[in-house]
mmCIF file of C-alpha atoms in Angstrom:
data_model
loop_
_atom_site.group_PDB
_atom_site.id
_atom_site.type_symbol
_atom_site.label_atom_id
_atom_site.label_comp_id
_atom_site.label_asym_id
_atom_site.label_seq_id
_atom_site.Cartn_x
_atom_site.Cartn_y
_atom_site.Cartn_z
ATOM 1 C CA UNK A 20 -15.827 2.542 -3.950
ATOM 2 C CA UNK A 21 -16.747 -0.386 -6.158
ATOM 3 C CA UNK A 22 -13.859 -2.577 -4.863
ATOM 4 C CA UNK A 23 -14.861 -2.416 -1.103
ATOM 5 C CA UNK A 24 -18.811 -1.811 -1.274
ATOM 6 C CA UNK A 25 -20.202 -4.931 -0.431
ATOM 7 C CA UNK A 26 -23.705 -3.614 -1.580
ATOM 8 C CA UNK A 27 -22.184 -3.462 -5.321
ATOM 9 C CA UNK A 28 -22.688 -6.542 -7.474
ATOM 10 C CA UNK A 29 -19.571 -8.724 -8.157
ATOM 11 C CA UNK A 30 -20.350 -9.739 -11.593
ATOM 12 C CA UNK A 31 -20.923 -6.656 -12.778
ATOM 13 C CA UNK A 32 -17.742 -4.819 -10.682
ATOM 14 C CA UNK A 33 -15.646 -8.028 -12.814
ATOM 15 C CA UNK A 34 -17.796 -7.065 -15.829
ATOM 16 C CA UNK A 35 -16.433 -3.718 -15.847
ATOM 17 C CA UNK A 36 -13.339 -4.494 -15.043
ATOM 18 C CA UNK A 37 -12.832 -6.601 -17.578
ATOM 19 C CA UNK A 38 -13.912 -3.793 -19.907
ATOM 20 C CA UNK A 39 -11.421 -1.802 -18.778
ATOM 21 C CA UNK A 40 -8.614 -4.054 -18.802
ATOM 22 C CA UNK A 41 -9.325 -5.192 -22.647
ATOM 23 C CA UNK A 42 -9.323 -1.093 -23.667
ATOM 24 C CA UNK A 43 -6.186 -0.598 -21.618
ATOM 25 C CA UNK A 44 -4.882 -4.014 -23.709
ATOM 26 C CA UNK A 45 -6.167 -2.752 -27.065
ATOM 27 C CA UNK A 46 -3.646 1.369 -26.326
ATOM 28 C CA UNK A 47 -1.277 -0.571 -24.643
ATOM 29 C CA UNK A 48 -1.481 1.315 -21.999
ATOM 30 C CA UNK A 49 0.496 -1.024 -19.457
ATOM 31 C CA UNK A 50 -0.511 1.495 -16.614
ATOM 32 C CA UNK A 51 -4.215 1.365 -16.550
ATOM 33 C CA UNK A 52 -4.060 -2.527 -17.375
ATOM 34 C CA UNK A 53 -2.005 -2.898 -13.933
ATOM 35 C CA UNK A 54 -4.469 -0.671 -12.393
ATOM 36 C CA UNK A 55 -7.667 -3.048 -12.892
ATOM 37 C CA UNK A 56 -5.069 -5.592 -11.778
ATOM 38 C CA UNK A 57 -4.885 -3.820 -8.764
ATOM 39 C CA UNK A 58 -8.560 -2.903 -8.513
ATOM 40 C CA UNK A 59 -9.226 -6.720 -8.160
ATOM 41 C CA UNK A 60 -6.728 -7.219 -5.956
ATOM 42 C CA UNK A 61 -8.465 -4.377 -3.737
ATOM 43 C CA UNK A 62 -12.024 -6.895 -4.129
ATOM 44 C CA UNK A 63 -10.393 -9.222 -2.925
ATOM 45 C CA UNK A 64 -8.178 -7.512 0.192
ATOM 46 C CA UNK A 65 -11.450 -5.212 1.683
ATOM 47 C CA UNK A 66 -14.571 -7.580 0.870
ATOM 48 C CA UNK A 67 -14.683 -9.025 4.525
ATOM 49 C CA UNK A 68 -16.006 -12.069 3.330
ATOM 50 C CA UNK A 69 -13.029 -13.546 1.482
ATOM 51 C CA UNK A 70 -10.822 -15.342 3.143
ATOM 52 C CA UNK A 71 -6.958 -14.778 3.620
ATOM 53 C CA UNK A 72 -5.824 -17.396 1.452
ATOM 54 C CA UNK A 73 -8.041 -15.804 -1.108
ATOM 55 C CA UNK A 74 -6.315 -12.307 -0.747
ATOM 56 C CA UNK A 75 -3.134 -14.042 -0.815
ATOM 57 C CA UNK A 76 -3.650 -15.957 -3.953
ATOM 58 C CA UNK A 77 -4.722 -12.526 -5.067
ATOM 59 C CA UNK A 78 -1.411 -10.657 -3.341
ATOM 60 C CA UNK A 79 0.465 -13.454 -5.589
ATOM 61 C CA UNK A 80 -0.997 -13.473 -8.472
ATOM 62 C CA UNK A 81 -1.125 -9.833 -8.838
ATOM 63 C CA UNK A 82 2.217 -9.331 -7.517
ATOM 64 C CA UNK A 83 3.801 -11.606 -10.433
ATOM 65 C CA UNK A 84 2.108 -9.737 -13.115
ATOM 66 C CA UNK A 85 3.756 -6.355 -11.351
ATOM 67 C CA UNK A 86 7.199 -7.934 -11.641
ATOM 68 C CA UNK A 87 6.243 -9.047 -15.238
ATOM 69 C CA UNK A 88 6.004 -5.621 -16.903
ATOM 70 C CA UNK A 89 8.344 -4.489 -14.437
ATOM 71 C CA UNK A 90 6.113 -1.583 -13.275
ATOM 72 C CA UNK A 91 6.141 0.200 -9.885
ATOM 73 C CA UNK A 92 2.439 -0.479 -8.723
ATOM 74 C CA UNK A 93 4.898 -3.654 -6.972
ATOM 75 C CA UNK A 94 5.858 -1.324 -4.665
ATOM 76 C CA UNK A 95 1.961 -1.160 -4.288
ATOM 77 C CA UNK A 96 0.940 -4.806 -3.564
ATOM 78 C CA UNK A 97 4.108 -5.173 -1.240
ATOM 79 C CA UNK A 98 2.229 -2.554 0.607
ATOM 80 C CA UNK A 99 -0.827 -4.246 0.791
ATOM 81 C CA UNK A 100 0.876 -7.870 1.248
ATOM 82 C CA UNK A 101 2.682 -5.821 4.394
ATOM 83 C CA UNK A 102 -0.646 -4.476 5.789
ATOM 84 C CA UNK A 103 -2.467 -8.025 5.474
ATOM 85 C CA UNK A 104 0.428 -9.848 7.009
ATOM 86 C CA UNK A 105 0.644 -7.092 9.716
ATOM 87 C CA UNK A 106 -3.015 -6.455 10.038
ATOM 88 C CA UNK A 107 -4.779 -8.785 9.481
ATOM 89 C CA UNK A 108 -2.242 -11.735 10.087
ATOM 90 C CA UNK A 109 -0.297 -10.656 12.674
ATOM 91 C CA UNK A 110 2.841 -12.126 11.062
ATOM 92 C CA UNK A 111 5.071 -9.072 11.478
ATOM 93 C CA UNK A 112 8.265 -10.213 10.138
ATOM 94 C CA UNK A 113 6.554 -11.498 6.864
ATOM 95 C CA UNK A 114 4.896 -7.574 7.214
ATOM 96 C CA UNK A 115 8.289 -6.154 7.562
ATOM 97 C CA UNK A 116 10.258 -8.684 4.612
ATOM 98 C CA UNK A 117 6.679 -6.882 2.162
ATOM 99 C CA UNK A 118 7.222 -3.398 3.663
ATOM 100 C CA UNK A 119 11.409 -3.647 3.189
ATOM 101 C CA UNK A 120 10.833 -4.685 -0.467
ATOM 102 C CA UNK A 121 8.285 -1.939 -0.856
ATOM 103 C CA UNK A 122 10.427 0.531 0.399
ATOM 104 C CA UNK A 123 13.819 -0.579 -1.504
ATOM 105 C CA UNK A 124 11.299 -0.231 -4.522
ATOM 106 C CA UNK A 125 10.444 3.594 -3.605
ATOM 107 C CA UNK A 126 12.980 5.419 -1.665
ATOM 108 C CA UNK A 127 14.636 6.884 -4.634
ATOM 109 C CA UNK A 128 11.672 8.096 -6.474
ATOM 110 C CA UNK A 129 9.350 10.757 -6.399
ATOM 111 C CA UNK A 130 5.755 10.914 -5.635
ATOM 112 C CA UNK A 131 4.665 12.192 -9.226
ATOM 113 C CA UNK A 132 6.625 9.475 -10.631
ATOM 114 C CA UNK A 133 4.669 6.978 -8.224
ATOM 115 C CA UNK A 134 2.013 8.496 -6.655
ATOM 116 C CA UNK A 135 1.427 6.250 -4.101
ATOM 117 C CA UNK A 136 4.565 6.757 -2.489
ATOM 118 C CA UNK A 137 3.143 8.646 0.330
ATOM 119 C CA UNK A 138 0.859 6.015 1.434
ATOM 120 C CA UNK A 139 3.616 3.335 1.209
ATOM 121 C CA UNK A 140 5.984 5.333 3.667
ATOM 122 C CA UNK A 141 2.705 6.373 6.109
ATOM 123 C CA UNK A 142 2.116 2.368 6.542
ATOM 124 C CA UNK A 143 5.633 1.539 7.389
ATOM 125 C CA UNK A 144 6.549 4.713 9.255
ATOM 126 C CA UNK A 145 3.024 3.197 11.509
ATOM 127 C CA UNK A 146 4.453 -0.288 11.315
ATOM 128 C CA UNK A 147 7.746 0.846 13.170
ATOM 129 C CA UNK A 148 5.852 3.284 15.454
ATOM 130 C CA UNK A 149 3.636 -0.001 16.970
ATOM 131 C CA UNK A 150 7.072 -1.160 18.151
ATOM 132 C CA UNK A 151 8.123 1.415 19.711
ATOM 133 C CA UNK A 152 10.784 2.492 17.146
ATOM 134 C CA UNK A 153 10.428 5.714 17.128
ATOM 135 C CA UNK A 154 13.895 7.374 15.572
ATOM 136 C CA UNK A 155 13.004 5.181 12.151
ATOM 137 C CA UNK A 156 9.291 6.029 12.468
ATOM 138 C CA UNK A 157 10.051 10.267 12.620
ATOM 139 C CA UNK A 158 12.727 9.450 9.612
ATOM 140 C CA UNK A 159 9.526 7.995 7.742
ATOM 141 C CA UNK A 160 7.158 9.959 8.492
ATOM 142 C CA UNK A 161 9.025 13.202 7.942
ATOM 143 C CA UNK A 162 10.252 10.998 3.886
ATOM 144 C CA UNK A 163 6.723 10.699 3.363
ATOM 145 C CA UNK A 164 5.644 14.449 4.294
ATOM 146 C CA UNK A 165 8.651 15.229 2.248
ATOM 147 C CA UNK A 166 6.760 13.541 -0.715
ATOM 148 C CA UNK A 167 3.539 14.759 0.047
ATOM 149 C CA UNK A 168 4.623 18.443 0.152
ATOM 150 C CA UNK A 169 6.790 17.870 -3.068
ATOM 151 C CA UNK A 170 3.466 17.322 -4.937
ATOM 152 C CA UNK A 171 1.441 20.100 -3.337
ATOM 153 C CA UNK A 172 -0.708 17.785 -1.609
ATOM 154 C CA UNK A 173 -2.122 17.228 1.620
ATOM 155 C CA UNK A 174 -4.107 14.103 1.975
ATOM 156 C CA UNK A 175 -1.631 12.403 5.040
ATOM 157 C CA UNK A 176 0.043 15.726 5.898
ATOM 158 C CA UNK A 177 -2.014 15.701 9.539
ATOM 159 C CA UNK A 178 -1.447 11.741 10.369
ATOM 160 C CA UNK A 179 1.996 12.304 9.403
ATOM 161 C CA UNK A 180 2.964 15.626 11.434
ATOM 162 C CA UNK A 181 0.735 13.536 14.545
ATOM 163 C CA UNK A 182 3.110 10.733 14.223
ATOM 164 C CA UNK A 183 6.252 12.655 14.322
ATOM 165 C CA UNK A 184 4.991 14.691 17.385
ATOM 166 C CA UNK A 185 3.398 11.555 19.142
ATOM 167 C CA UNK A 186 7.286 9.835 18.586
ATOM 168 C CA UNK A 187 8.825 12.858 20.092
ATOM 169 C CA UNK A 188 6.357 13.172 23.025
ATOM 170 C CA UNK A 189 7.435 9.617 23.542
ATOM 171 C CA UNK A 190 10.689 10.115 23.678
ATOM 172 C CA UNK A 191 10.278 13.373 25.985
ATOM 173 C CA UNK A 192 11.704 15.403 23.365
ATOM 174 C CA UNK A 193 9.332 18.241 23.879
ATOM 175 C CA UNK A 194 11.125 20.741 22.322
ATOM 176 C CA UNK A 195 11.368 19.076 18.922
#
C-alpha cells in the first residue's frame, strides 16, 4: 500500500526501505533484498506523478540487479516493463519482446517456486486476448489457472475462467 499511496510520505517509504534492504544485506537473504528492489520499482511504476522515463530508468535499473543475482523476480519486472510498454505506452511489440522474456523465464516452473507466476501468465494471456488471439489467450489463461489451482489459491481463478469463456463465446464455441 506504501508503494502506490500517494498520501504516504516518500522519504520515509525510502527510509524504510532502506532499512529493510540493509537487514536483508546483513542475513544475506538475496530474496527480500530483491524484494525492496522491487518495492521501489513499484514507487516508481504506480505514483502517477513520475514520469515514464522515470519508471523506465527504474524498469532498468532494477531489471539489471535481477539478472545480477540471477533471481526469478526478472520474470517480475519483464512483467511490469510489458504492462508499461503495453499500458501505458502503447508500444506493443516492445510489450510483447518484455512479456516473451517473462514467459521463457516461467513456463517451466511452479507457482510455489515463483509465486508470481500466476499474475505473469493473467497479463499476457490479456495482452493476446486485446488482439483478438484467442486460441493462445485460452492456452494462457487455462497455464495460469493451472498454477493457481496447484497452490490452492484463488486470487485470479474468476478473471481467468471469464477470459477463457469470453474467448470461446468469441469464437462461437458455445459448447466449450
Amino acid at each position: 500500500e506504501k508503494t502506490v499511496n500517494a498520501q504516504y510520505d516518500s522519504a520515509l517509504f525510502f527510509k524504510e526501505l532502506l532499512g529493510i534492504r540493509q537487514m536483508a544485506i546483513a542475513h544475506k537473504d538475496e530474496g527480500l533484498e530483491m524484494d525492496t528492489y522491487m518495492g521501489e520499482l513499484s514507487f516508481f511504476l504506480y505514483r502517477k506523478k513520475y514520469s515514464d522515463q522515470i519508471a523506465l530508468n527504474a524498469l532498468n535499473r532494477t531489471l539489471k540487479i535481477a539478472q545480477q543475482k540471477r533471481l526469478l523476480q526478472e520474470a517480475s519486472v519483464e512483467k511490469h516493463f510489458g504492462v508499461m510498454y503495453f499500458h501505458r505506452i502503447k508500444n506493443y511489440e516492445l510489450a510483447f519482446e518484455h512479456f516473451l522474456r517473462m514467459y521463457e523465464l516461467i513456463k517451466n516452473v511452479s507457482k510455489r517456486t515463483f509465486p508470481d507466476k500466476t499474475n505473469c501468465l493473467k497479463e499476457l494471456a490479456y495482452a493476446y486476448y486485446y488482439f483478438e488471439d484467442y486460441p493462445k489467450t485460452i492456452e494462457l489463461a487455462k497455464a495460469s489457472i493451472q498454477s493457481e489451482l496447484e497452490a490452492n489459491e484463488t486470487a485470479h481463478l474468476c478473471k481467468n475462467y471469464g477470459l477463457v469463456g469470453i474467448c470461446f463465446r468469441k469464437q462461437n464455441q458455445l459448447d466449450s
